Short mmCIF file of C-alpha atoms and ligand atoms in Angstrom, two decimals:
data_model
loop_
_atom_site.label_atom_id
_atom_site.label_comp_id
_atom_site.label_asym_id
_atom_site.label_seq_id
_atom_site.Cartn_x
_atom_site.Cartn_y
_atom_site.Cartn_z
CA MET A 844 7.99 -5.17 11.56
CA ALA A 845 6.30 -7.73 10.17
CA LEU A 846 3.56 -9.38 8.62
CA LEU A 847 0.41 -10.41 9.78
CA GLU A 848 -1.12 -13.11 9.39
CA ILE A 849 -4.96 -12.02 7.18
CA LYS A 850 -7.89 -13.63 7.82
CA LYS A 851 -10.29 -15.24 6.36
CA TYR A 852 -14.04 -15.94 5.39
CA PRO A 853 -15.81 -17.64 7.65
CA ASP A 854 -13.13 -16.41 10.82
CA PRO A 855 -15.17 -15.59 13.40
CA VAL A 856 -13.12 -12.76 14.11
CA LEU A 857 -14.11 -10.95 11.16
CA LYS A 858 -18.77 -10.94 12.84
CA GLN A 859 -17.14 -8.92 15.55
CA LYS A 860 -17.54 -5.53 16.65
CA ALA A 861 -13.77 -3.75 17.09
CA GLN A 862 -14.08 -1.68 20.31
CA GLU A 863 -12.42 2.08 19.84
CA ILE A 864 -9.27 3.44 20.49
CA THR A 865 -8.86 4.99 24.39
CA ASP A 866 -4.64 5.26 24.93
CA ILE A 867 -2.58 5.92 22.06
CA ASN A 868 0.65 3.93 23.06
CA GLY A 869 3.34 2.15 20.96
CA THR A 870 1.69 -1.25 20.74
CA LEU A 871 -0.93 0.74 18.95
CA GLN A 872 2.24 2.12 16.67
CA GLU A 873 3.52 -1.43 16.28
CA LEU A 874 0.26 -2.70 14.84
CA ILE A 875 -0.20 -0.01 12.49
CA ASP A 876 2.91 -0.78 11.19
CA ASN A 877 2.49 -3.71 10.48
CA MET A 878 -1.14 -3.52 9.56
CA VAL A 879 0.62 -0.96 6.71
CA GLU A 880 2.95 -3.32 5.94
CA THR A 881 0.67 -6.34 5.53
CA MET A 882 -1.58 -4.74 3.12
CA TYR A 883 0.94 -3.38 0.51
CA GLU A 884 2.56 -6.90 0.63
CA ALA A 885 -0.91 -8.19 0.39
CA PRO A 886 -1.57 -6.11 -2.23
CA GLY A 887 -4.54 -4.59 -0.98
CA ILE A 888 -5.81 -1.21 -1.18
CA GLY A 889 -7.05 -1.18 3.15
CA LEU A 890 -7.11 -2.86 5.39
CA ALA A 891 -9.09 -2.29 9.24
CA ALA A 892 -7.33 -4.24 12.47
CA ASN A 893 -10.66 -7.23 12.74
CA GLN A 894 -8.45 -8.61 8.97
CA VAL A 895 -5.20 -9.41 11.02
CA GLY A 896 -7.06 -10.63 13.96
CA HIS A 897 -6.78 -7.52 16.45
CA LEU A 898 -10.60 -6.11 17.70
CA LYS A 899 -9.49 -1.65 17.58
CA ARG A 900 -10.86 0.59 15.08
CA VAL A 901 -8.10 1.34 13.36
CA ILE A 902 -8.26 1.05 9.19
CA VAL A 903 -4.99 1.77 6.84
CA VAL A 904 -6.23 2.69 3.45
CA ASP A 905 -4.10 3.58 0.23
CA ILE A 906 -5.93 3.51 -3.27
CA THR A 907 -2.53 3.14 -5.11
CA ALA A 908 -1.61 0.27 -2.96
CA GLY A 909 1.58 1.70 -2.78
CA LYS A 910 2.44 2.17 -6.50
CA GLU A 911 2.16 6.32 -5.52
CA LYS A 912 3.84 7.68 -2.88
CA GLY A 913 2.40 9.85 -0.23
CA ASN A 914 -1.37 7.88 -0.31
CA LEU A 915 -1.51 6.35 2.80
CA ILE A 916 -4.59 7.28 5.20
CA VAL A 917 -4.24 5.53 8.54
CA LEU A 918 -7.40 6.50 10.99
CA LEU A 919 -7.98 5.83 14.25
CA ASN A 920 -11.98 6.13 14.85
CA PRO A 921 -13.01 6.38 11.47
CA GLN A 922 -16.98 7.98 11.36
CA ILE A 923 -19.18 8.18 8.75
CA VAL A 924 -21.16 11.22 9.24
CA GLU A 925 -22.50 12.50 5.35
CA THR A 926 -23.16 10.46 2.67
CA GLU A 927 -23.89 11.97 -1.14
CA GLY A 928 -25.80 9.69 -3.84
CA LYS A 929 -25.19 6.08 -4.56
CA THR A 930 -23.16 4.02 -6.82
CA ASP A 931 -22.34 0.75 -7.97
CA SER A 932 -19.17 -1.04 -8.43
CA GLU A 933 -16.61 -3.94 -8.26
CA GLU A 934 -15.77 -4.91 -5.07
CA GLY A 935 -13.85 -7.58 -3.39
CA CYS A 936 -12.06 -7.76 0.20
CA LEU A 937 -8.68 -8.99 1.75
CA SER A 938 -10.02 -11.76 4.05
CA VAL A 939 -12.64 -13.12 0.65
CA PRO A 940 -10.08 -13.94 -1.72
CA LYS A 941 -10.42 -14.88 -5.43
CA TYR A 942 -14.29 -13.39 -5.61
CA THR A 943 -15.57 -10.30 -6.02
CA ASN A 944 -18.94 -8.86 -7.25
CA VAL A 945 -21.05 -5.12 -7.73
CA ILE A 946 -21.91 -3.37 -4.68
CA LYS A 947 -24.34 -0.28 -3.97
CA ARG A 948 -22.39 1.89 -1.92
CA ALA A 949 -22.49 6.13 -1.76
CA GLU A 950 -20.24 8.18 -3.86
CA LYS A 951 -19.69 10.10 -1.54
CA VAL A 952 -18.34 10.30 2.16
CA LEU A 953 -17.15 12.88 4.56
CA VAL A 954 -14.95 10.69 7.03
CA ARG A 955 -13.75 12.24 10.72
CA GLY A 956 -11.48 10.01 12.82
CA LEU A 957 -8.00 10.58 14.91
CA ASP A 958 -4.85 10.74 12.76
CA ARG A 959 -1.98 7.95 14.20
CA GLU A 960 -1.05 10.26 16.54
CA GLY A 961 -4.36 10.79 17.79
CA LYS A 962 -5.09 14.42 15.87
CA PRO A 963 -8.48 14.96 14.29
CA VAL A 964 -9.06 14.18 11.59
CA GLU A 965 -11.72 14.98 8.43
CA ILE A 966 -11.65 13.66 4.94
CA GLU A 967 -14.21 14.46 2.45
CA ALA A 968 -13.69 11.08 -0.54
CA GLU A 969 -15.20 10.47 -3.38
CA GLY A 970 -14.82 7.06 -6.16
CA LEU A 971 -12.60 4.31 -5.08
CA LEU A 972 -11.24 6.12 -2.02
CA SER A 973 -14.90 6.54 -0.99
CA ARG A 974 -15.52 2.95 -1.14
CA ALA A 975 -12.21 1.71 0.76
CA PHE A 976 -13.32 4.16 3.46
CA GLN A 977 -16.92 2.87 3.47
CA HIS A 978 -15.82 -1.10 3.30
CA GLU A 979 -12.76 -0.32 6.07
CA ILE A 980 -15.10 1.15 8.19
CA ASP A 981 -18.26 -2.12 7.68
CA HIS A 982 -14.70 -4.47 8.81
CA LEU A 983 -14.74 -2.98 12.07
CA ASP A 984 -18.54 -3.17 13.01
CA GLY A 985 -18.35 -6.57 11.60
CA VAL A 986 -19.26 -6.34 8.94
CA LEU A 987 -18.06 -8.05 5.19
CA PHE A 988 -18.66 -7.12 1.27
CA ILE A 989 -20.82 -10.04 1.06
CA ASP A 990 -23.11 -9.06 3.92
CA ARG A 991 -24.23 -6.42 1.40
CA LEU A 992 -25.14 -8.93 -1.86
CA SER A 993 -28.88 -9.75 -2.22
CA PRO A 994 -30.20 -13.44 -0.54
CA ILE A 995 -29.71 -14.59 -3.65
CA LYS A 996 -26.18 -13.37 -4.69
CA ARG A 997 -25.53 -14.71 -1.14
CA GLU A 998 -26.41 -17.83 -1.87
CA PHE A 999 -23.97 -17.98 -5.06
CA PHE A 1000 -21.82 -16.39 -3.13
CA ARG A 1001 -21.28 -19.32 -0.49
CA LYS A 1002 -21.30 -21.88 -3.22
CA ARG A 1003 -18.45 -20.98 -4.86
CA TYR A 1004 -16.61 -19.65 -1.27
CA LYS A 1005 -16.74 -23.26 -0.66
CA LYS A 1006 -14.97 -24.66 -3.94
CA ILE A 1007 -12.19 -21.52 -3.35
CA LEU A 1008 -11.68 -22.47 -0.08
CA LYS A 1009 -10.79 -26.20 -1.19
CA GLU A 1010 -8.42 -24.93 -3.93
CA LEU A 1011 -6.58 -22.81 -1.27
CA ASN A 1012 -6.55 -25.09 1.59
CA ARG A 1013 -4.88 -28.12 -0.63
NI1 NI B 1227 -12.25 -6.19 3.25
#
């Protein structure tokens, strides 16, 4: 296993749409293992393949960030098929370091996809897990949480982020 470099905004790969997985092979399993390791090391509660420079529809999620065993979810070709309600909560992203803001999301989601062996799975989620799925599936479509800010908040984000990037690159 290996740690992967997490791409930071404004890396163009984060704006691209990831491709459906059609072939479940050893290369894919290695990518998944490396994504899981990279997420836990960060530490983060979710990671999409775009964030490590692979345009494939793969997400890994663990809302305990590995603190409790048995919470890892790996999904290939995940899709939100139903949503219910709306809720506001603070959100951040490993690709947008040192910045968080309140984002409106669906309260509950029904997600369908494949597990890492290709078996169809369906997961009903609410709370943080629901938010993590929506955030990671957005990544696969080239959408970042900052794209969901109001135009005014996005303007403030741009100014703040310029300073954040300068500090990170120092
Ligand atoms: Ni993210």
